[in-house]
Coordinates of C-alpha atoms in Angstrom, one line a residue:
Chain L
M1344 CA 29.4 -14.9 2.8
L1345 CA 28.2 -17.8 5.1
V1346 CA 29.6 -16.0 8.2
L1347 CA 27.8 -12.8 7.1
K1348 CA 24.7 -14.5 6.8
I1349 CA 24.9 -16.3 10.2
L1350 CA 25.6 -12.8 11.6
S1351 CA 22.8 -11.4 10.0
F1352 CA 20.3 -14.2 11.2
A1353 CA 21.8 -13.7 14.6
G1354 CA 20.9 -10.0 14.4
L1355 CA 17.3 -10.9 13.6
I1356 CA 17.0 -13.4 16.5
L1357 CA 18.4 -11.0 18.7
T1358 CA 15.7 -8.5 17.6
V1359 CA 12.7 -10.6 18.0
I1360 CA 13.5 -13.7 20.4
P1361 CA 14.2 -11.7 23.7
S1362 CA 10.7 -10.1 23.6
F1363 CA 9.6 -13.8 24.2
F1364 CA 11.8 -13.9 27.3
V1365 CA 10.2 -10.5 28.4
F1366 CA 6.9 -12.3 28.0
A1367 CA 7.9 -15.2 30.1
G1368 CA 9.4 -12.9 32.8
I1369 CA 13.0 -13.9 32.2
I1370 CA 14.4 -10.5 31.3
S1371 CA 12.9 -7.0 31.8
L1372 CA 11.9 -4.6 28.9
E1373 CA 14.8 -2.5 29.0
V1374 CA 17.2 -5.3 28.6
N1375 CA 15.0 -6.3 25.6
K1376 CA 15.3 -2.8 24.1
N1377 CA 19.2 -2.9 24.4
L1378 CA 19.2 -6.5 22.7
M1379 CA 16.8 -5.2 20.0
I1380 CA 19.3 -2.3 19.1
I1381 CA 22.2 -4.7 19.1
G1382 CA 20.3 -7.1 16.8
T1383 CA 19.3 -4.1 14.6
I1384 CA 23.1 -2.9 14.2
L1385 CA 24.0 -6.5 13.4
W1386 CA 21.5 -6.9 10.8
F1387 CA 22.2 -3.7 9.0
A1388 CA 25.9 -4.1 9.2
T1389 CA 25.9 -7.5 7.7
S1390 CA 23.0 -8.1 5.4
P1391 CA 23.6 -5.4 2.7
F1392 CA 26.7 -7.4 1.7
W1393 CA 24.5 -10.5 0.6
I1394 CA 20.6 -9.6 0.7
N1395 CA 20.4 -7.6 -2.6
K1396 CA 22.8 -9.9 -4.5
E1397 CA 20.1 -12.7 -3.9
K1398 CA 17.1 -10.5 -5.1
T1399 CA 15.8 -10.5 -8.5
N1400 CA 15.4 -6.9 -9.8
G1401 CA 12.6 -7.1 -12.5
V1402 CA 9.6 -7.7 -10.2
Q1403 CA 10.3 -5.0 -7.7
E1404 CA 11.4 -2.3 -10.0
N1405 CA 8.4 -2.7 -12.2
A1406 CA 6.0 -2.5 -9.3
Chain H
M1324 CA 26.7 7.6 -9.5
A1325 CA 23.3 8.5 -8.0
K1326 CA 22.1 9.8 -11.3
K1327 CA 23.4 6.8 -13.1
G1328 CA 21.2 4.7 -10.7
I1329 CA 18.1 6.7 -11.5
V1330 CA 18.6 6.3 -15.4
Q1331 CA 19.3 2.6 -14.9
T1332 CA 15.9 2.3 -12.7
L1333 CA 14.1 4.3 -15.4
D1334 CA 15.5 2.0 -18.0
S1335 CA 14.4 -1.1 -16.2
I1336 CA 10.7 0.4 -15.7
D1337 CA 10.8 1.0 -19.5
E1338 CA 11.3 -2.7 -20.0
F1339 CA 8.5 -4.4 -21.7
E1340 CA 6.3 -1.5 -21.3
R1341 CA 4.5 -1.8 -24.7
E1342 CA 5.1 -5.5 -25.2
P1343 CA 4.2 -8.6 -23.5
V1344 CA 7.0 -10.0 -21.0
P1345 CA 9.0 -12.6 -22.7
E1346 CA 9.2 -16.3 -21.3
K1347 CA 12.9 -15.6 -20.2
S1348 CA 12.0 -12.9 -17.9
L1349 CA 9.4 -14.7 -15.9
K1350 CA 9.8 -14.8 -12.2
G1351 CA 9.3 -17.6 -9.7
W1352 CA 7.2 -17.7 -6.4
K1353 CA 10.2 -16.4 -4.5
S1354 CA 10.1 -13.0 -6.1
F1355 CA 6.5 -12.4 -5.5
L1356 CA 6.8 -13.7 -1.8
G1357 CA 9.5 -11.4 -1.3
M1358 CA 7.9 -8.4 -3.0
Y1359 CA 4.5 -8.8 -1.3
A1360 CA 5.9 -9.3 2.1
G1361 CA 8.0 -6.1 1.9
E1362 CA 5.3 -3.9 0.2
H1363 CA 2.7 -4.8 2.7
T1364 CA 4.9 -4.3 5.8
A1365 CA 5.1 -0.5 5.7
G1366 CA 4.8 2.8 7.3
T1367 CA 0.9 2.5 6.9
E1368 CA 0.7 -0.4 9.2
F1369 CA 1.9 1.8 12.2
V1370 CA -1.1 3.9 11.7
I1371 CA -3.9 1.5 10.5
G1372 CA -3.6 -0.9 13.4
P1373 CA -4.0 1.9 16.1
L1374 CA -6.9 3.6 14.2
F1375 CA -8.8 0.3 14.4
V1376 CA -8.5 0.8 18.2
A1377 CA -9.4 4.4 18.1
H1378 CA -12.5 3.5 16.1
G1379 CA -13.7 1.2 18.8
V1380 CA -13.5 -2.2 17.2
T1381 CA -14.0 -5.2 19.6
A1382 CA -11.6 -8.0 19.6
G1383 CA -13.8 -10.5 18.0
D1384 CA -14.7 -8.1 15.1
L1385 CA -11.0 -7.4 14.4
F1386 CA -9.7 -11.0 14.2
L1387 CA -12.8 -12.3 12.1
G1388 CA -12.8 -9.1 10.0
L1389 CA -9.2 -9.2 9.3
F1390 CA -9.2 -13.1 8.5
L1391 CA -12.1 -12.6 6.0
G1392 CA -11.1 -9.3 4.5
N1393 CA -7.5 -10.4 3.7
L1394 CA -8.5 -13.8 2.4
L1395 CA -11.0 -12.0 0.0
A1396 CA -7.9 -9.7 -1.0
V1397 CA -5.9 -12.7 -1.8
L1398 CA -8.5 -14.3 -3.7
S1399 CA -9.1 -11.0 -5.7
W1400 CA -5.4 -11.1 -6.7
A1401 CA -5.6 -14.7 -7.6
F1402 CA -8.8 -15.0 -9.4
L1403 CA -9.4 -11.3 -11.0
T1404 CA -5.7 -9.8 -11.5
A1405 CA -3.3 -12.8 -12.0
P1406 CA -5.3 -14.7 -14.9
I1407 CA -5.2 -11.5 -16.9
A1408 CA -1.7 -10.6 -16.1
T1409 CA -0.3 -13.9 -17.1
R1410 CA -2.6 -14.2 -20.1
F1411 CA -1.6 -10.6 -21.7
R1412 CA 1.5 -9.9 -19.8
L1413 CA 1.1 -6.1 -20.4
T1414 CA 1.3 -3.4 -17.9
L1415 CA -2.0 -1.8 -16.5
Y1416 CA -1.1 1.3 -18.4
Y1417 CA -0.6 -0.3 -21.9
M1418 CA -3.9 -2.4 -21.3
L1419 CA -5.8 0.6 -20.4
E1420 CA -4.5 2.5 -23.6
K1421 CA -5.7 -0.4 -25.7
I1422 CA -9.0 -0.3 -24.3
A1423 CA -9.8 3.1 -23.2
G1424 CA -7.6 5.3 -25.1
T1425 CA -4.5 7.7 -24.2
K1426 CA -6.7 10.5 -23.0
V1427 CA -8.2 8.2 -20.2
V1428 CA -4.7 6.9 -19.3
R1429 CA -3.6 10.4 -18.9
I1430 CA -6.4 11.2 -16.6
Y1431 CA -5.7 7.9 -14.7
N1432 CA -2.1 8.9 -14.3
F1433 CA -2.9 12.3 -12.9
V1434 CA -5.3 10.8 -10.3
N1435 CA -2.8 8.1 -9.5
A1436 CA 0.0 10.6 -9.1
L1437 CA -2.3 12.8 -6.8
M1438 CA -3.1 9.8 -4.6
F1439 CA 0.5 8.7 -4.6
C1440 CA 1.4 12.2 -3.2
F1441 CA -1.0 12.0 -0.3
L1442 CA 0.0 8.7 0.6
A1443 CA 3.7 9.6 0.6
G1444 CA 2.5 12.7 2.6
A1445 CA 1.1 10.5 5.4
M1446 CA 4.1 8.6 5.6
I1447 CA 6.3 11.7 5.8
S1448 CA 4.0 12.7 8.8
V1449 CA 4.5 9.2 10.4
S1450 CA 8.4 9.7 10.2
A1451 CA 8.1 13.0 11.7
T1452 CA 6.5 11.7 14.7
A1453 CA 9.5 9.6 15.4
I1454 CA 12.1 12.4 14.4
G1455 CA 10.5 14.7 16.8
I1456 CA 11.0 12.6 19.9
P1457 CA 14.5 13.9 20.9
F1458 CA 13.0 17.6 20.7
H1459 CA 10.0 16.7 22.7
L1460 CA 7.8 18.0 19.9
K1461 CA 4.3 18.4 20.5
M1462 CA 2.4 15.7 18.5
P1463 CA -1.0 16.4 16.7
S1464 CA -4.1 14.7 18.1
L1465 CA -6.7 12.3 16.5
N1466 CA -8.9 15.0 15.5
D1467 CA -6.4 17.4 14.3
W1468 CA -6.6 18.3 10.7
L1469 CA -4.5 21.5 10.4
P1470 CA -1.0 22.1 11.3
T1471 CA -0.8 22.2 14.8
T1472 CA 2.7 23.9 16.0
A1473 CA 5.6 25.5 14.2
G1474 CA 7.7 22.7 15.4
W1475 CA 5.6 20.1 13.7
V1476 CA 5.7 22.1 10.4
V1477 CA 9.5 22.5 10.5
T1478 CA 10.0 18.9 11.2
V1479 CA 7.7 17.6 8.4
I1480 CA 9.5 20.1 6.0
I1481 CA 12.9 18.7 6.9
V1482 CA 11.6 15.0 6.7
G1483 CA 9.8 15.8 3.3
M1484 CA 12.7 17.6 1.8
A1485 CA 15.1 14.8 2.7
T1486 CA 12.5 12.2 1.3
T1487 CA 12.4 14.4 -2.0
F1488 CA 15.9 14.7 -2.5
I1489 CA 16.5 11.0 -1.7
A1490 CA 13.6 10.1 -4.2
M1491 CA 15.4 12.4 -6.8
Y1492 CA 19.0 11.1 -6.6
G1493 CA 18.9 7.9 -4.5
Y1494 CA 15.8 5.9 -5.4
N1495 CA 17.8 2.9 -6.5
Y1496 CA 19.6 2.9 -3.0
V1497 CA 16.4 3.4 -1.2
S1498 CA 14.9 0.4 -3.0
K1499 CA 17.7 -1.8 -2.0
F1500 CA 17.7 -0.6 1.4
A1501 CA 13.9 -1.4 1.6
N1502 CA 14.6 -5.0 0.7
I1503 CA 17.0 -5.1 3.5
A1504 CA 14.7 -3.4 6.0
A1505 CA 11.7 -5.6 5.2
P1506 CA 12.4 -8.9 7.2
W1507 CA 13.8 -6.7 10.1
M1508 CA 10.9 -4.5 10.2
I1509 CA 7.9 -7.2 10.6
L1510 CA 10.1 -8.7 13.5
V1511 CA 10.4 -5.3 15.1
F1512 CA 6.5 -5.1 14.9
I1513 CA 6.3 -8.6 16.5
A1514 CA 8.9 -8.1 19.2
A1515 CA 7.5 -4.7 20.2
A1516 CA 4.0 -6.1 20.7
I1517 CA 5.0 -9.4 22.6
G1518 CA 7.4 -7.3 24.7
V1519 CA 4.7 -5.2 26.1
L1520 CA 2.0 -7.9 26.4
P1521 CA 2.9 -8.3 30.3
E1522 CA 2.4 -4.7 31.1
L1523 CA -1.2 -5.0 29.6
G1524 CA -1.9 -7.9 31.8
V1525 CA -1.2 -10.9 29.5
K1526 CA 0.8 -13.3 31.6
S1527 CA 0.2 -16.4 29.5
V1528 CA -0.8 -17.4 26.2
D1529 CA -4.3 -18.4 27.6
S1530 CA -4.9 -14.9 29.1
F1531 CA -4.1 -13.2 25.8
W1532 CA -7.9 -13.2 24.5
G1533 CA -9.2 -12.0 27.8
V1534 CA -6.9 -9.0 27.9
A1535 CA -7.6 -8.4 24.1
K1536 CA -11.2 -8.2 24.9
S1537 CA -11.1 -6.1 28.1
T1538 CA -7.9 -3.7 27.3
I1539 CA -6.8 -3.7 23.9
W1540 CA -9.9 -4.1 21.4
T1541 CA -12.5 -2.9 24.1
G1542 CA -14.9 -1.5 21.7
R1543 CA -14.5 2.0 23.4
L1544 CA -14.7 4.6 20.8
M1545 CA -12.3 7.7 20.9
P1546 CA -13.9 11.1 20.7
G1547 CA -14.6 12.2 17.2
Q1548 CA -14.2 8.7 15.6
S1549 CA -17.0 6.6 13.7
K1550 CA -17.8 3.2 15.2
F1551 CA -16.2 0.2 13.5
T1552 CA -17.9 -3.2 13.2
M1553 CA -16.7 -6.6 11.7
W1554 CA -17.9 -5.4 8.4
H1555 CA -16.0 -2.1 8.3
V1556 CA -12.7 -4.3 9.3
M1557 CA -13.5 -6.9 6.5
F1558 CA -14.2 -4.4 3.9
F1559 CA -11.3 -2.3 4.8
A1560 CA -8.8 -5.1 4.8
W1561 CA -10.3 -6.3 1.4
F1562 CA -10.4 -3.1 -0.5
C1563 CA -7.6 -1.1 1.1
N1564 CA -5.4 -2.5 -1.6
M1565 CA -8.5 -2.4 -4.2
A1566 CA -6.4 -0.1 -6.8
M1567 CA -3.9 -3.0 -7.0
H1568 CA -6.2 -6.2 -7.1
I1569 CA -9.7 -5.3 -8.4
G1570 CA -8.4 -2.1 -10.0
M1571 CA -5.7 -4.3 -11.7
A1572 CA -2.6 -2.0 -11.0
D1573 CA -0.8 -5.3 -10.1
L1574 CA -1.1 -6.3 -13.7
S1575 CA 2.3 -4.4 -13.9
I1576 CA 3.8 -6.9 -11.3
L1577 CA 2.0 -10.1 -11.9
R1578 CA 2.7 -10.1 -15.6
Y1579 CA 6.1 -11.5 -14.6
A1580 CA 4.5 -14.5 -13.0
K1581 CA 5.0 -17.9 -14.7
R1582 CA 1.6 -19.1 -13.6
W1583 CA -1.8 -17.4 -12.6
Y1584 CA -1.8 -19.1 -9.3
Q1585 CA 1.3 -17.2 -8.2
G1586 CA -1.3 -14.6 -7.4
F1587 CA -1.7 -16.5 -4.2
S1588 CA 1.7 -15.3 -3.2
S1589 CA -0.2 -11.9 -2.1
A1590 CA -1.2 -14.1 1.1
V1591 CA 2.1 -13.3 2.6
G1592 CA 1.7 -9.5 2.3
M1593 CA -1.9 -9.8 3.6
F1594 CA -1.3 -12.2 6.4
I1595 CA 2.0 -10.7 7.7
G1596 CA 1.5 -7.1 6.9
H1597 CA -2.2 -6.7 7.1
F1598 CA -2.9 -9.1 10.0
I1599 CA 0.2 -9.6 12.3
A1600 CA 1.4 -6.0 11.9
W1601 CA -2.1 -4.3 12.4
I1602 CA -2.7 -6.5 15.4
A1603 CA 0.8 -5.7 16.9
S1604 CA 0.6 -1.9 16.2
G1605 CA -2.9 -2.0 17.8
I1606 CA -1.6 -3.7 20.7
L1607 CA 1.3 -1.0 21.1
Y1608 CA -1.4 1.7 20.8
A1609 CA -3.5 0.2 23.3
L1610 CA -0.6 0.4 26.0
Y1611 CA -0.1 4.1 25.1
L1612 CA -3.8 4.9 25.7
V1613 CA -3.8 3.1 29.0
E1614 CA -0.6 4.8 30.2
S1615 CA -1.6 8.3 28.9
N1616 CA -5.3 7.9 30.4
F1617 CA -6.6 7.9 26.7
S1618 CA -4.8 10.8 25.5
M1619 CA -6.0 12.2 21.9
E1620 CA -2.2 12.7 20.9
F1621 CA -1.5 10.3 18.2
A1622 CA 2.1 9.7 17.4
P1623 CA 3.3 6.3 15.8
G1624 CA 7.0 7.3 16.4
Q1625 CA 6.5 7.8 20.3
I1626 CA 4.2 4.6 20.6
A1627 CA 6.7 2.4 19.0
F1628 CA 9.7 4.2 21.0
R1629 CA 7.9 3.4 24.2
A1630 CA 7.8 -0.3 23.4
A1631 CA 10.8 -1.0 21.4
G1632 CA 13.1 1.9 22.5
V1633 CA 15.4 3.5 19.9
T1634 CA 14.9 0.4 17.6
G1635 CA 11.2 1.1 17.7
A1636 CA 11.7 4.9 16.7
I1637 CA 14.2 3.8 14.0
C1638 CA 11.6 1.4 12.6
V1639 CA 9.0 4.2 12.2
V1640 CA 11.5 6.3 10.4
I1641 CA 12.6 3.7 8.2
A1642 CA 9.1 2.3 7.4
G1643 CA 7.9 6.0 6.6
L1644 CA 10.9 6.4 4.4
T1645 CA 10.6 3.2 2.5
T1646 CA 7.1 3.6 1.9
S1647 CA 7.3 7.5 1.0
N1648 CA 10.3 7.3 -1.1
P1649 CA 9.1 5.0 -3.8
T1650 CA 5.7 6.4 -3.6
L1651 CA 7.1 9.8 -4.4
Y1652 CA 9.2 8.5 -7.0
R1653 CA 6.1 6.6 -8.7
A1654 CA 4.1 10.0 -8.5
G1655 CA 6.9 11.6 -10.3
L1656 CA 6.8 9.0 -13.0
A1657 CA 3.1 9.2 -13.4
I1658 CA 3.2 12.9 -13.9
Q1659 CA 6.2 12.6 -16.4
S1660 CA 4.3 10.0 -18.3
I1661 CA 1.6 12.9 -19.1
R1662 CA 4.6 15.3 -20.0
P1663 CA 7.4 13.0 -21.2
K1664 CA 9.6 16.0 -22.0
W1665 CA 9.9 17.1 -18.5
K1666 CA 13.0 16.0 -16.6
T1667 CA 12.3 13.3 -14.0
W1668 CA 14.3 15.0 -11.2
R1669 CA 12.3 18.3 -11.8
V1670 CA 9.0 16.5 -11.8
T1671 CA 10.0 14.6 -8.6
L1672 CA 11.1 17.9 -6.9
V1673 CA 7.8 19.6 -7.7
V1674 CA 5.8 16.3 -6.6
G1675 CA 8.0 16.3 -3.4
L1676 CA 7.3 20.0 -2.6
F1677 CA 3.7 19.4 -3.1
T1678 CA 3.7 16.3 -0.9
T1679 CA 5.8 18.0 1.8
L1680 CA 3.0 20.8 2.1
A1681 CA 0.3 18.1 2.1
A1682 CA 2.2 16.3 4.8
C1683 CA 2.0 19.5 7.1
F1684 CA -1.7 18.5 7.5
P1685 CA -2.0 15.8 10.2
A1686 CA -5.4 14.9 8.6
L1687 CA -3.5 13.0 6.0
M1688 CA -2.3 10.6 9.0
M1689 CA -5.4 10.8 11.0
K1690 CA -7.8 10.0 8.2
L1691 CA -5.6 7.3 6.6
L1692 CA -8.2 4.8 6.6
D1693 CA -10.8 7.1 4.7
F1694 CA -8.0 8.2 2.4
V1695 CA -6.8 4.6 1.6
A1696 CA -10.5 3.6 1.0
I1697 CA -11.2 6.6 -1.4
Y1698 CA -7.9 5.6 -3.2
G1699 CA -8.8 2.2 -4.0
L1700 CA -12.5 3.3 -4.9
L1701 CA -11.0 6.3 -7.2
L1702 CA -9.0 3.7 -9.4
M1703 CA -11.3 0.6 -9.1
P1704 CA -13.7 1.3 -12.0
M1705 CA -10.9 0.9 -14.4
G1706 CA -10.3 -2.5 -13.3
A1707 CA -13.8 -3.3 -13.9
V1708 CA -13.5 -2.1 -17.4
I1709 CA -10.6 -4.3 -18.0
F1710 CA -12.2 -7.4 -16.5
M1711 CA -15.3 -6.8 -18.6
D1712 CA -13.3 -6.2 -21.9
V1713 CA -11.5 -9.3 -21.2
Y1714 CA -14.1 -11.9 -20.3
V1715 CA -17.5 -10.3 -21.4
I1716 CA -17.3 -8.0 -24.3
P1717 CA -16.2 -10.9 -26.6
R1718 CA -19.2 -13.0 -25.5
L1719 CA -21.6 -10.1 -26.5
K1720 CA -19.8 -10.3 -30.0
L1721 CA -18.4 -6.7 -29.3
K1722 CA -14.9 -5.7 -30.1
Q1723 CA -12.1 -6.1 -27.3
S1724 CA -9.5 -3.1 -27.0
Y1725 CA -11.8 -0.5 -28.5
A1726 CA -9.3 2.3 -28.7
E1727 CA -6.8 0.1 -30.3
F1728 CA -9.0 -1.7 -32.7
F1729 CA -11.1 1.4 -33.8
N1730 CA -7.8 3.7 -33.6
R1731 CA -9.4 6.2 -31.1
D1732 CA -7.7 8.1 -28.4
L1733 CA -10.8 8.1 -26.1
N1734 CA -13.3 5.3 -25.3
W1735 CA -16.5 7.1 -24.1
A1736 CA -17.9 3.8 -22.7
A1737 CA -14.8 3.5 -20.1
L1738 CA -14.7 7.2 -19.3
L1739 CA -18.3 7.3 -18.5
A1740 CA -18.0 4.1 -16.6
W1741 CA -15.5 5.8 -14.4
L1742 CA -17.0 9.1 -14.0
I1743 CA -20.8 7.8 -13.5
T1744 CA -19.6 5.2 -11.0
L1745 CA -17.9 7.7 -8.9
G1746 CA -20.7 10.0 -9.1
I1747 CA -23.3 7.3 -8.0
C1748 CA -20.9 6.0 -5.3
M1749 CA -20.8 9.7 -4.1
L1750 CA -24.7 10.1 -4.1
L1751 CA -24.7 6.7 -2.1
N1752 CA -22.3 8.1 0.6
K1753 CA -24.0 11.6 0.9
Y1754 CA -27.8 10.7 0.6
Y1755 CA -27.8 7.0 1.6
G1756 CA -25.2 7.1 4.2
L1757 CA -23.2 4.3 2.8
E1758 CA -19.7 4.7 4.3
V1759 CA -16.7 4.9 1.9
Y1760 CA -15.3 1.5 3.0
F1761 CA -18.2 -0.5 1.5
L1762 CA -18.7 1.6 -1.8
G1763 CA -16.2 -0.6 -3.8
L1764 CA -18.5 -3.5 -4.0
P1765 CA -21.5 -1.8 -5.7
G1766 CA -19.2 0.5 -7.4
W1767 CA -17.7 -2.5 -9.2
F1768 CA -20.9 -3.7 -10.5
I1769 CA -22.2 -0.3 -11.5
A1770 CA -18.8 0.3 -13.4
S1771 CA -19.1 -3.0 -15.2
L1772 CA -22.8 -2.3 -16.3
I1773 CA -22.2 1.1 -17.6
Y1774 CA -19.1 -0.2 -19.5
I1775 CA -21.2 -2.9 -21.2
L1776 CA -24.1 -0.6 -22.0
G1777 CA -21.8 2.1 -23.2
S1778 CA -19.7 -0.3 -25.3
K1779 CA -23.0 -1.6 -27.0
L1780 CA -24.0 1.9 -27.8
S1781 CA -20.6 3.1 -29.0
Q1782 CA -19.9 0.1 -31.1
K1783 CA -23.5 -0.3 -32.5
K1784 CA -22.8 2.1 -35.8
Y1785 CA -19.6 0.3 -36.4
L1786 CA -21.1 -3.2 -35.9
M1787 CA -23.8 -2.3 -38.3
K1788 CA -21.3 -1.2 -41.0
G1789 CA -19.8 -4.5 -40.5
V1790 CA -16.4 -3.4 -39.0

């Protein structure tokens, strides 16, 4: 579970952090787009295994 | 399996429907923070941020208006909704039934369902703008109200039907999927905006404000749009969820809170979704306008794709789906509560077909700001009625929960407060030019006053008899 969580957060980091490198002129926007898609795949491939197990149902389902 | 999921979900919604939430089922801060963050970072954010730009908001007006409006929204949740929610721990519908009677609840449910359909329809249109990218679909423009091309209609129908079938059979899965998508979605908003800032001319943090004023929120009005000031932004940010806070719909959620001050958890939704996400989507639209030489075409999918590539387009589809799907499902439930014998899946199918038809009209997406304001305004008077019934009616020595106490299925004072308020608001709009974004404030006082006067009159004969 811990490994999956680490991979999930790595996915989120890959989704958002490279854009700051684009802002700083370190990488191009195209590289950022590629890193974002890798981050997205990583997040959606790993987070379903733990995220809903930690959510409490009542509040959301009664929304 | 999917059907079982829906039945389970329906069962969970029925939980404590007609009784206060028991102590053991109360939730902590974490549940509300997650719920509000997810709920208010949605497909609508991809439309609202750009529409502020199209309405010619200046940078100063936008930041100040968003800060004040979102703050007022949080205070409304915390000081109006949450104290009543945690005191009675009942759903809005049950509170309303006790006060206004079952007939008013039926009308409320019908209006609510209709609004849900239009909101879901707008989100289906948003998703369609991303789905259409690989097919080079011609997108509707800002001033389009009617379906533009056959390709647009076909795309919307495909997206709409897919959303309807998911709402019929897989609601539970989408609700879980929405939990997964929420944190990722807000990061995509942020990353997309940060990534394109250099192309707009922002080379350092210091240069942001200058570019914001000269290139992003320039005050330049797009043709056919009305001019927005700080007041428009502030009132829109405050009242876009008016049905939820001042209108008391979130009694159903906050009744699970341990303490009233958990209403402040709405700040996460407001300042992430309605502050950061609106600013981010505005930045993306500004880049699109600059590059397209102020094209009137308006397609959130394309705008996100330009900034964040495939991730951006996926984000628009997911944001649209995770917003339209539960909205469609709730519309079905609202209709079903009027006719409980109708099967849930059949109601959802009919509601989905109607929604899909509505989504073919780009007006729903292009006029989202007006629609959201009208949505809040339409349901707000019932919130004023509940507020007055809890705090003012007892002080006037009148009976609370009229319908329940006098065993009536219709409280005329509540129904008249609703109808007359909306009638006066319409007149204020038509003859005095008061825009829809501002009508909620006078409307609340009008509804409160009419309800108090109506209650005095309707309870007079009973009180004289010494009931």
